[in-house]
PDB file of C-alpha atoms and ligand atoms in Angstrom:
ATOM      1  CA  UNK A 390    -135.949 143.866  -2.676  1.00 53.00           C
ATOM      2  CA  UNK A 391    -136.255 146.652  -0.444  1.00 54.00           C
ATOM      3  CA  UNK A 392    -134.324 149.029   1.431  1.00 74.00           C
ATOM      4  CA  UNK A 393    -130.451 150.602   0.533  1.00 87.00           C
ATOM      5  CA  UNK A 394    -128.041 148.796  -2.118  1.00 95.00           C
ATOM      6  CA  UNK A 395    -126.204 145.714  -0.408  1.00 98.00           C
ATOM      7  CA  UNK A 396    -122.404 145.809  -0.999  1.00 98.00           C
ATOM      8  CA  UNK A 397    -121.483 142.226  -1.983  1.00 98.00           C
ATOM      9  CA  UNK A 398    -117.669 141.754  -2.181  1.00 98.00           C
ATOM     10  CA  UNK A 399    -117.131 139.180  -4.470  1.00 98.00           C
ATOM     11  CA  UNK A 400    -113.970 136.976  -4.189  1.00 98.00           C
ATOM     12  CA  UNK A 401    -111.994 134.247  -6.702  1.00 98.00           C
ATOM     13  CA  UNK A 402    -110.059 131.522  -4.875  1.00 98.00           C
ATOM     14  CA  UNK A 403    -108.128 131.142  -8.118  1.00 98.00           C
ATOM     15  CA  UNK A 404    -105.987 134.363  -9.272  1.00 98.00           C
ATOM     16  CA  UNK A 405    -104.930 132.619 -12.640  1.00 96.00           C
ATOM     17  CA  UNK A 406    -106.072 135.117 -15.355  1.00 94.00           C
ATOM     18  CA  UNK A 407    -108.486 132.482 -16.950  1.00 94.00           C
ATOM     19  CA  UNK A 408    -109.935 132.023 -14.344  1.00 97.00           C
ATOM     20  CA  UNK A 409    -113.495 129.947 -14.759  1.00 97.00           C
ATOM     21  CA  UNK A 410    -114.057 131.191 -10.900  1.00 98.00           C
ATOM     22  CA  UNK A 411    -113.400 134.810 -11.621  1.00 97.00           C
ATOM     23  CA  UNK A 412    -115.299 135.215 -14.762  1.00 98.00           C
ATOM     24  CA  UNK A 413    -118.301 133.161 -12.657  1.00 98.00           C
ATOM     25  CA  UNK A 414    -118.074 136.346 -10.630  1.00 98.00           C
ATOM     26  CA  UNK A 415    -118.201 139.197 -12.938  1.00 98.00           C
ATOM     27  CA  UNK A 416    -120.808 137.356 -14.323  1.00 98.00           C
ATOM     28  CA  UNK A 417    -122.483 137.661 -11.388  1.00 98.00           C
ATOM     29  CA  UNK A 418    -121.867 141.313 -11.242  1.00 98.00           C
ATOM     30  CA  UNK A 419    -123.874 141.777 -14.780  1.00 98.00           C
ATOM     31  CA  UNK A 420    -126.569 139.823 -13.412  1.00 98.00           C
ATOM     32  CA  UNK A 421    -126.834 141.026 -10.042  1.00 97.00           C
ATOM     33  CA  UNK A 422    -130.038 143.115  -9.241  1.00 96.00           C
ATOM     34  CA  UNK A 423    -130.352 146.707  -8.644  1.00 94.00           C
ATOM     35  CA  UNK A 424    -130.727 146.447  -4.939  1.00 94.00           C
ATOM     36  CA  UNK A 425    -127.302 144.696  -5.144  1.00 98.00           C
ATOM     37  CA  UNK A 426    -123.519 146.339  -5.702  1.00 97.00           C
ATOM     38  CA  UNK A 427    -121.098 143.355  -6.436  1.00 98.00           C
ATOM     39  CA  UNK A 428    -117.345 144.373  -6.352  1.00 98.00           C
ATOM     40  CA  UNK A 429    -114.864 142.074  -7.236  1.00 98.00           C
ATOM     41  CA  UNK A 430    -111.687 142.303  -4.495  1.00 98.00           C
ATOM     42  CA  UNK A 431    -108.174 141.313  -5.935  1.00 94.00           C
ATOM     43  CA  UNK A 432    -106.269 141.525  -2.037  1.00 96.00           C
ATOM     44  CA  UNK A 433    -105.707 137.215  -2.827  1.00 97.00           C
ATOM     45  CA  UNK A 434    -102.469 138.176  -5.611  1.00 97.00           C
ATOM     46  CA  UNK A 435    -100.578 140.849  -2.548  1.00 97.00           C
ATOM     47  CA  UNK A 436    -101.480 139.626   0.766  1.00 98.00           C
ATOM     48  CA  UNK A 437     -98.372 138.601   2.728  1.00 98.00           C
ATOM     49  CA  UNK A 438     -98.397 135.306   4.292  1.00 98.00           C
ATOM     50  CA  UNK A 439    -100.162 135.256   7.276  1.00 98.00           C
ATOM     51  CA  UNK A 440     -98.210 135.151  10.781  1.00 97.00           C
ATOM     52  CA  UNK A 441    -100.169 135.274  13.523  1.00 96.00           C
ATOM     53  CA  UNK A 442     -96.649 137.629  15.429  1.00 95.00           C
ATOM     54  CA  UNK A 443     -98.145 140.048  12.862  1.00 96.00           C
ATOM     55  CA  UNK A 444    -101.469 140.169  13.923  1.00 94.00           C
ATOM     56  CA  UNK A 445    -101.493 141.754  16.984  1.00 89.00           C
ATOM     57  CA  UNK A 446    -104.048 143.171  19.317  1.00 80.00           C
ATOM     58  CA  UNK A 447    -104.090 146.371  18.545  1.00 83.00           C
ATOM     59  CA  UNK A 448    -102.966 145.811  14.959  1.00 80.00           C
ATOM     60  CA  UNK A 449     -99.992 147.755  14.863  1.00 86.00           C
ATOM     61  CA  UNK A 450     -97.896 145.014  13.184  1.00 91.00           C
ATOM     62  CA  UNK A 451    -100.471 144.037  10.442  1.00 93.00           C
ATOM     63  CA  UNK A 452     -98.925 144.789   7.124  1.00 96.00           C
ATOM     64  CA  UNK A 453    -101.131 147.222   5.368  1.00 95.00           C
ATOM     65  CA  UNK A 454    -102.659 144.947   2.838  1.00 97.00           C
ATOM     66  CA  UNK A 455    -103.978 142.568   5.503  1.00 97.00           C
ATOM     67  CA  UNK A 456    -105.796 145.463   7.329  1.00 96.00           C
ATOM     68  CA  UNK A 457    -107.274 146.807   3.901  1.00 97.00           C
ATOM     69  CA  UNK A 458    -108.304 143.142   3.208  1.00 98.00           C
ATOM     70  CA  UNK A 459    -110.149 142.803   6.873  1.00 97.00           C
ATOM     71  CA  UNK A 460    -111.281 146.212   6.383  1.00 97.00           C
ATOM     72  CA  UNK A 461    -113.065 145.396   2.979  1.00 98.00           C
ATOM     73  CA  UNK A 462    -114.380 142.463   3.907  1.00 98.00           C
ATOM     74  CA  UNK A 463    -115.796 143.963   7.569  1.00 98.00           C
ATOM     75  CA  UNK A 464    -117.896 146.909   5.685  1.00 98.00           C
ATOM     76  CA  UNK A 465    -119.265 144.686   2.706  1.00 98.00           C
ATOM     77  CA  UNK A 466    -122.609 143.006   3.771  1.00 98.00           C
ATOM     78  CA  UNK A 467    -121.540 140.023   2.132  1.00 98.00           C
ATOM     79  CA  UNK A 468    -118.776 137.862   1.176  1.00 98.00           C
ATOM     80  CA  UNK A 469    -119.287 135.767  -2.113  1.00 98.00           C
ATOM     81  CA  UNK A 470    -116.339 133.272  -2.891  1.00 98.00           C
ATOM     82  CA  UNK A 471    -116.077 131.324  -6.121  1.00 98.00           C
ATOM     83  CA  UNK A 472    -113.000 129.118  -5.689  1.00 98.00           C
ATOM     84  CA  UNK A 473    -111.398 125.429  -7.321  1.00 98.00           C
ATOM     85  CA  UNK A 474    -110.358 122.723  -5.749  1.00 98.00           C
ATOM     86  CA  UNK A 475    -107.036 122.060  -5.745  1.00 98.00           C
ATOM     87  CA  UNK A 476    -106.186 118.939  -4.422  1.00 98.00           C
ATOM     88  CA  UNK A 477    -108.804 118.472  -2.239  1.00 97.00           C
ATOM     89  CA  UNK A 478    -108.639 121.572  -0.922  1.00 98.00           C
ATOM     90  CA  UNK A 479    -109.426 125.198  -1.247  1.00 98.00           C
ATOM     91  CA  UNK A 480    -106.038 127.327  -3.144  1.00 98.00           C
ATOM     92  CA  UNK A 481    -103.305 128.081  -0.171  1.00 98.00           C
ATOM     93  CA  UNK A 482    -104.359 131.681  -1.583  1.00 98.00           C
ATOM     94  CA  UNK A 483    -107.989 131.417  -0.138  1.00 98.00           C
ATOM     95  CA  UNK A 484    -106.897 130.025   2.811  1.00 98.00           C
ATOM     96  CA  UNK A 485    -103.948 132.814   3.639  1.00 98.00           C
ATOM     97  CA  UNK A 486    -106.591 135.444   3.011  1.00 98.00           C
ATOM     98  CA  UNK A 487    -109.430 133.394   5.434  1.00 98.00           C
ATOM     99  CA  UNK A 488    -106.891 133.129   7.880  1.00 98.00           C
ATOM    100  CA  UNK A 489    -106.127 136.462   8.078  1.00 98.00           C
ATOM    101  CA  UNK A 490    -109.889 136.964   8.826  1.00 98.00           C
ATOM    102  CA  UNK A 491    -110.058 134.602  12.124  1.00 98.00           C
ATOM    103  CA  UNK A 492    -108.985 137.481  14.595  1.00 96.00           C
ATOM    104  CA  UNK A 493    -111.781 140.064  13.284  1.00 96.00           C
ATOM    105  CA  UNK A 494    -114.426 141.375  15.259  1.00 95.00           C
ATOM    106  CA  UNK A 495    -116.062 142.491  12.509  1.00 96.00           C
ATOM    107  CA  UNK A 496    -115.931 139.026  10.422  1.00 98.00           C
ATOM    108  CA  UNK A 497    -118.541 136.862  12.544  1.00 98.00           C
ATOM    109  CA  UNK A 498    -121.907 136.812  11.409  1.00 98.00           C
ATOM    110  CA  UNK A 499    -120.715 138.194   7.901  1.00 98.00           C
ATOM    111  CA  UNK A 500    -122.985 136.440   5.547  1.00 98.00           C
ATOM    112  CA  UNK A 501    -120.978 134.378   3.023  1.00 98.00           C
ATOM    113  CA  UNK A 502    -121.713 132.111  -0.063  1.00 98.00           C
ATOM    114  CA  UNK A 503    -119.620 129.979  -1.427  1.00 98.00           C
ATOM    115  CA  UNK A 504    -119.640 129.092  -5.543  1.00 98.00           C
ATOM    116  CA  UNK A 505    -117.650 126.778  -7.589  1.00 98.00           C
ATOM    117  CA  UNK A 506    -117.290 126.867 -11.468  1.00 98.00           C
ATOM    118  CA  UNK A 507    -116.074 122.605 -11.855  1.00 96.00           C
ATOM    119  CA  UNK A 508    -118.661 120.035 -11.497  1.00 93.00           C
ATOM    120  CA  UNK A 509    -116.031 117.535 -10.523  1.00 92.00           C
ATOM    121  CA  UNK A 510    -114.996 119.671  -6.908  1.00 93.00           C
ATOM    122  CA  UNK A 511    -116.395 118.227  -3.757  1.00 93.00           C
ATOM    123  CA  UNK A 512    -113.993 118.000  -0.784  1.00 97.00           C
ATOM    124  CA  UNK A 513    -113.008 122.158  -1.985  1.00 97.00           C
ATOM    125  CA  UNK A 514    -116.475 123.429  -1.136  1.00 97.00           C
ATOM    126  CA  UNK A 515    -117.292 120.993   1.807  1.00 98.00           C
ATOM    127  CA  UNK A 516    -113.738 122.271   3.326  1.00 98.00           C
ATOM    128  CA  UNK A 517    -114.447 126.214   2.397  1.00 98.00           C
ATOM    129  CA  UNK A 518    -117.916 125.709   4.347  1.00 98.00           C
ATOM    130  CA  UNK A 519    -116.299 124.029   7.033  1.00 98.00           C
ATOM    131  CA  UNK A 520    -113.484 126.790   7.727  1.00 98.00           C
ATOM    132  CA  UNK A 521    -116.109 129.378   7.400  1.00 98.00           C
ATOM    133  CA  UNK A 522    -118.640 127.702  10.050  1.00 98.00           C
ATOM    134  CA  UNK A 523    -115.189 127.901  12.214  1.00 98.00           C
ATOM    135  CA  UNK A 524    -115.004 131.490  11.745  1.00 98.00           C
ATOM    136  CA  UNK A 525    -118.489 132.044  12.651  1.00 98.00           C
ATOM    137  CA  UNK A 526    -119.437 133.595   9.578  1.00 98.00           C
ATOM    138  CA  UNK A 527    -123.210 133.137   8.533  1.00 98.00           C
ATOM    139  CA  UNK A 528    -123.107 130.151   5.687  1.00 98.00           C
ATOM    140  CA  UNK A 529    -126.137 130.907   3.492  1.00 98.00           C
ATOM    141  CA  UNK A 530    -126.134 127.004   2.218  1.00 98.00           C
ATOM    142  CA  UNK A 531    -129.145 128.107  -0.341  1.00 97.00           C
ATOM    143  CA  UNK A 532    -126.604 130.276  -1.976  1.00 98.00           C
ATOM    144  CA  UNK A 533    -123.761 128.074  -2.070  1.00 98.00           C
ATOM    145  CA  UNK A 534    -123.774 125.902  -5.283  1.00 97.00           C
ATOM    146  CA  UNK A 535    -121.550 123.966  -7.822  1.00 97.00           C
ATOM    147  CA  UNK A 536    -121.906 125.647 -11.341  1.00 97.00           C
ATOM    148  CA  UNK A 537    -120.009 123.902 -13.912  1.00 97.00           C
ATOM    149  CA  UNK A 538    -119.134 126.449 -16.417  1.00 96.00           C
ATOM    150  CA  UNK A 539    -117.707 124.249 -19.536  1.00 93.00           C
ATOM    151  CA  UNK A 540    -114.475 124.197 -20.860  1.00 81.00           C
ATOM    152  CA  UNK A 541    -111.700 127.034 -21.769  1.00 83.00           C
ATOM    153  CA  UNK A 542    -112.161 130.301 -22.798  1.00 88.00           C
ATOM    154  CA  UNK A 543    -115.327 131.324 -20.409  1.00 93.00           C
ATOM    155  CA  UNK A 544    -115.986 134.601 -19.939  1.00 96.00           C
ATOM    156  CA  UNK A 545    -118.292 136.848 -17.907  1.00 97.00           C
ATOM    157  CA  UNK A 546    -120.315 137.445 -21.342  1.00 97.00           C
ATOM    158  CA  UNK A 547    -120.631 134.105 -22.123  1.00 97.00           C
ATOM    159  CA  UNK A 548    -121.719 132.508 -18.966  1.00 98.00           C
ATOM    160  CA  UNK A 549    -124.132 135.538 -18.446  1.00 98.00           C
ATOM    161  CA  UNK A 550    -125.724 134.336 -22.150  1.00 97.00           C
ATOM    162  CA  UNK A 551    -126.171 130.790 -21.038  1.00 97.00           C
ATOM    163  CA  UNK A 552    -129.622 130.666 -20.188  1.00 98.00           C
ATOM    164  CA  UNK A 553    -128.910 127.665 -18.047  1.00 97.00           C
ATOM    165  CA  UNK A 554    -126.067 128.710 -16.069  1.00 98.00           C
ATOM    166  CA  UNK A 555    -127.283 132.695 -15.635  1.00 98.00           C
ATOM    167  CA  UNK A 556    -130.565 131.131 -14.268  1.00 98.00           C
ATOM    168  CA  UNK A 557    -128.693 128.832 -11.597  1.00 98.00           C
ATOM    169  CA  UNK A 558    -126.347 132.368 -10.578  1.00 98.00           C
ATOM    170  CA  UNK A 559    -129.086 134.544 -10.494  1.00 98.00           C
ATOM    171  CA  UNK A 560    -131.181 131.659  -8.480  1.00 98.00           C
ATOM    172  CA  UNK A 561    -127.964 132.002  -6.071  1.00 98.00           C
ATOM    173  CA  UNK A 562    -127.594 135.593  -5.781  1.00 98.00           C
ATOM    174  CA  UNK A 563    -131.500 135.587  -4.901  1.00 98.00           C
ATOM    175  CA  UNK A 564    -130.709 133.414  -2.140  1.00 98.00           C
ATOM    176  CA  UNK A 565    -127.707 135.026  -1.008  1.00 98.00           C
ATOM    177  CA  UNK A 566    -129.258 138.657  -1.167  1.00 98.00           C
ATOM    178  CA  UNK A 567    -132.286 137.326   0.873  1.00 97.00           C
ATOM    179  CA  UNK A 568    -130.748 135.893   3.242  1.00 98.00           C
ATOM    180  CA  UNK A 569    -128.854 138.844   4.150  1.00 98.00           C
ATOM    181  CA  UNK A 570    -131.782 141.094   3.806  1.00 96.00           C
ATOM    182  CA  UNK A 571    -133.830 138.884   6.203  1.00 95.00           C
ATOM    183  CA  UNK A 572    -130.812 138.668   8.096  1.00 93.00           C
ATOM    184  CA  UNK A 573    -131.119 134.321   8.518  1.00 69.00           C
TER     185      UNK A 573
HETATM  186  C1  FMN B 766    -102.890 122.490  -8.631  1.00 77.28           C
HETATM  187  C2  FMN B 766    -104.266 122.051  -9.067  1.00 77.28           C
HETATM  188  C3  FMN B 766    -104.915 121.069  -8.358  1.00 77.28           C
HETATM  189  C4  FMN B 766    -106.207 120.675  -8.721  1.00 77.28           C
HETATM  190  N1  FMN B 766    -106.843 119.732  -7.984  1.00 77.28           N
HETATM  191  C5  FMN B 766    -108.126 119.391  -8.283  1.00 77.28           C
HETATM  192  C6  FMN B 766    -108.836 118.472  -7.467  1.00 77.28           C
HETATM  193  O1  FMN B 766    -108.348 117.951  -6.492  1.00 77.28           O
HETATM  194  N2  FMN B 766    -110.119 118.187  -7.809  1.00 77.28           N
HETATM  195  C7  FMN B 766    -110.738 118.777  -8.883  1.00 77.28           C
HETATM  196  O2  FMN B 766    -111.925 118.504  -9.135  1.00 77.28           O
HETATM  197  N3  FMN B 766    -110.074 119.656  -9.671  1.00 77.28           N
HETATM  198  C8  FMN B 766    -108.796 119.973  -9.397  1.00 77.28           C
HETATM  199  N4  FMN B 766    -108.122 120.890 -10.165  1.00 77.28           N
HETATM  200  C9  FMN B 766    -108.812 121.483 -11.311  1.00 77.28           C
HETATM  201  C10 FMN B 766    -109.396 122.853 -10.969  1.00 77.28           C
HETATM  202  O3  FMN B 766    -110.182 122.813  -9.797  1.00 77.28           O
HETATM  203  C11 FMN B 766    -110.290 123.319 -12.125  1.00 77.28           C
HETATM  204  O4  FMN B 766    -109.518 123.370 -13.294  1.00 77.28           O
HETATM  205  C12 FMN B 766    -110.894 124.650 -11.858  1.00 77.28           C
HETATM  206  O5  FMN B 766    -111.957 124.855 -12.754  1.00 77.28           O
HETATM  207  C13 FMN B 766    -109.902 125.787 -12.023  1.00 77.28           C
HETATM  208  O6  FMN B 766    -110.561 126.989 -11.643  1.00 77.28           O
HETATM  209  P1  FMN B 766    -110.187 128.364 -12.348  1.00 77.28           P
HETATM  210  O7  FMN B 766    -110.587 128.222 -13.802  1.00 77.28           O
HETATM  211  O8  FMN B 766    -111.055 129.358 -11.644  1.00 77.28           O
HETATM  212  O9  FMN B 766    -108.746 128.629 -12.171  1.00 77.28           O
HETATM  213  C14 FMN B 766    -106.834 121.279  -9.844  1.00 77.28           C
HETATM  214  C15 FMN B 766    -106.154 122.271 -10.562  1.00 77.28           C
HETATM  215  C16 FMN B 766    -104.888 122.662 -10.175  1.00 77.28           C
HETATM  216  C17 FMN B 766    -104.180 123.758 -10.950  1.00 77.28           C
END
């Protein structure tokens, strides 16, 4: 990798504080390369419910948290989620925060992957891809994979010791980071 660090901010659709999704994340921050910053962003537990009367124009009604969010997200380089499926679905948390996203300027094109720590979640995924293709953000699809991290008590330290599953996350952030690198 060449060139300045990228500034990845990492996101967990699920803000429970076992989360498999979260600690697939940090994970991903100990494994991450040195051309790569990953920063895990907690705006999912305070954002306000979105209203579009509140997103206005010029802004001046957005409630702070929802312009720090879109601010965040507009200077990383790229957006990594790691979300369940709840059912069906992505969380209503996910969601709230994507859909405070639609009206940015700075949010199409953003390069985004998409991970997910349950083998068993299809229609979650297939719908996060779909309401980020809406957005026009830039799916890297080589990035975004299913990796089933087993049972309870997974942590950051244990999936980055699973040969297995640190393999398939570093074979991800690869993708991700050269993708946005070569800008495709
Ligand atoms: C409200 C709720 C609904 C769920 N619905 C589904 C579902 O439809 N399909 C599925 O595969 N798993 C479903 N799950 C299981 C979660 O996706 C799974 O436990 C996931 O690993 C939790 O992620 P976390 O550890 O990051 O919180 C559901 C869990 C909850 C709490």
């Amino acid at each position: 990798m060449t060139g300045r660090q990228l500034h990845i901010l990492a996101v967990s659709g699920s803000i429970r504080a076992e989360s498999k999704n979260r600690a697939l994340l940090e994970a991903a921050q100990l494994l991450a390369p040195p051309g790569a910053r990953i920063t895990l962003d907690w705006s999912l537990v305070t954002l306000p419910h979105f209203n579009p009367d509140l997103d206005t124009i010029d802004g001046h009604t957005r409630p702070p948290e929802a312009a720090h969010w879109r601010e965040r997200v507009g200077a990383a380089d790229g957006l990594l989620i790691s979300s369940p499926e709840y059912a069906h679905g992505i969380p209503g948390v996910l969601k709230n925060a994507l859909d405070w996203l639609v009206s940015s300027t700075t949010f199409p094109g953003k390069p985004v992957a998409s991970l997910c720590a349950s083998a068993m979640s299809v229609f979650g995924p297939a719908q996060l891809r779909e309401t980020l293709t809406t957005m026009n953000a830039r799916f890297v699809d080589d990035a975004s994979i299913v990796i089933p991290v087993p049972g309870a008590g997974a942590t950051s330290a244990t999936i980055a010791a699973d040969t297995e599953l640190a393999k398939a996350l570093r074979d991800a952030l690869d993708a991700f980071l050269g993708a946005i690198e070569r800008g495709s």
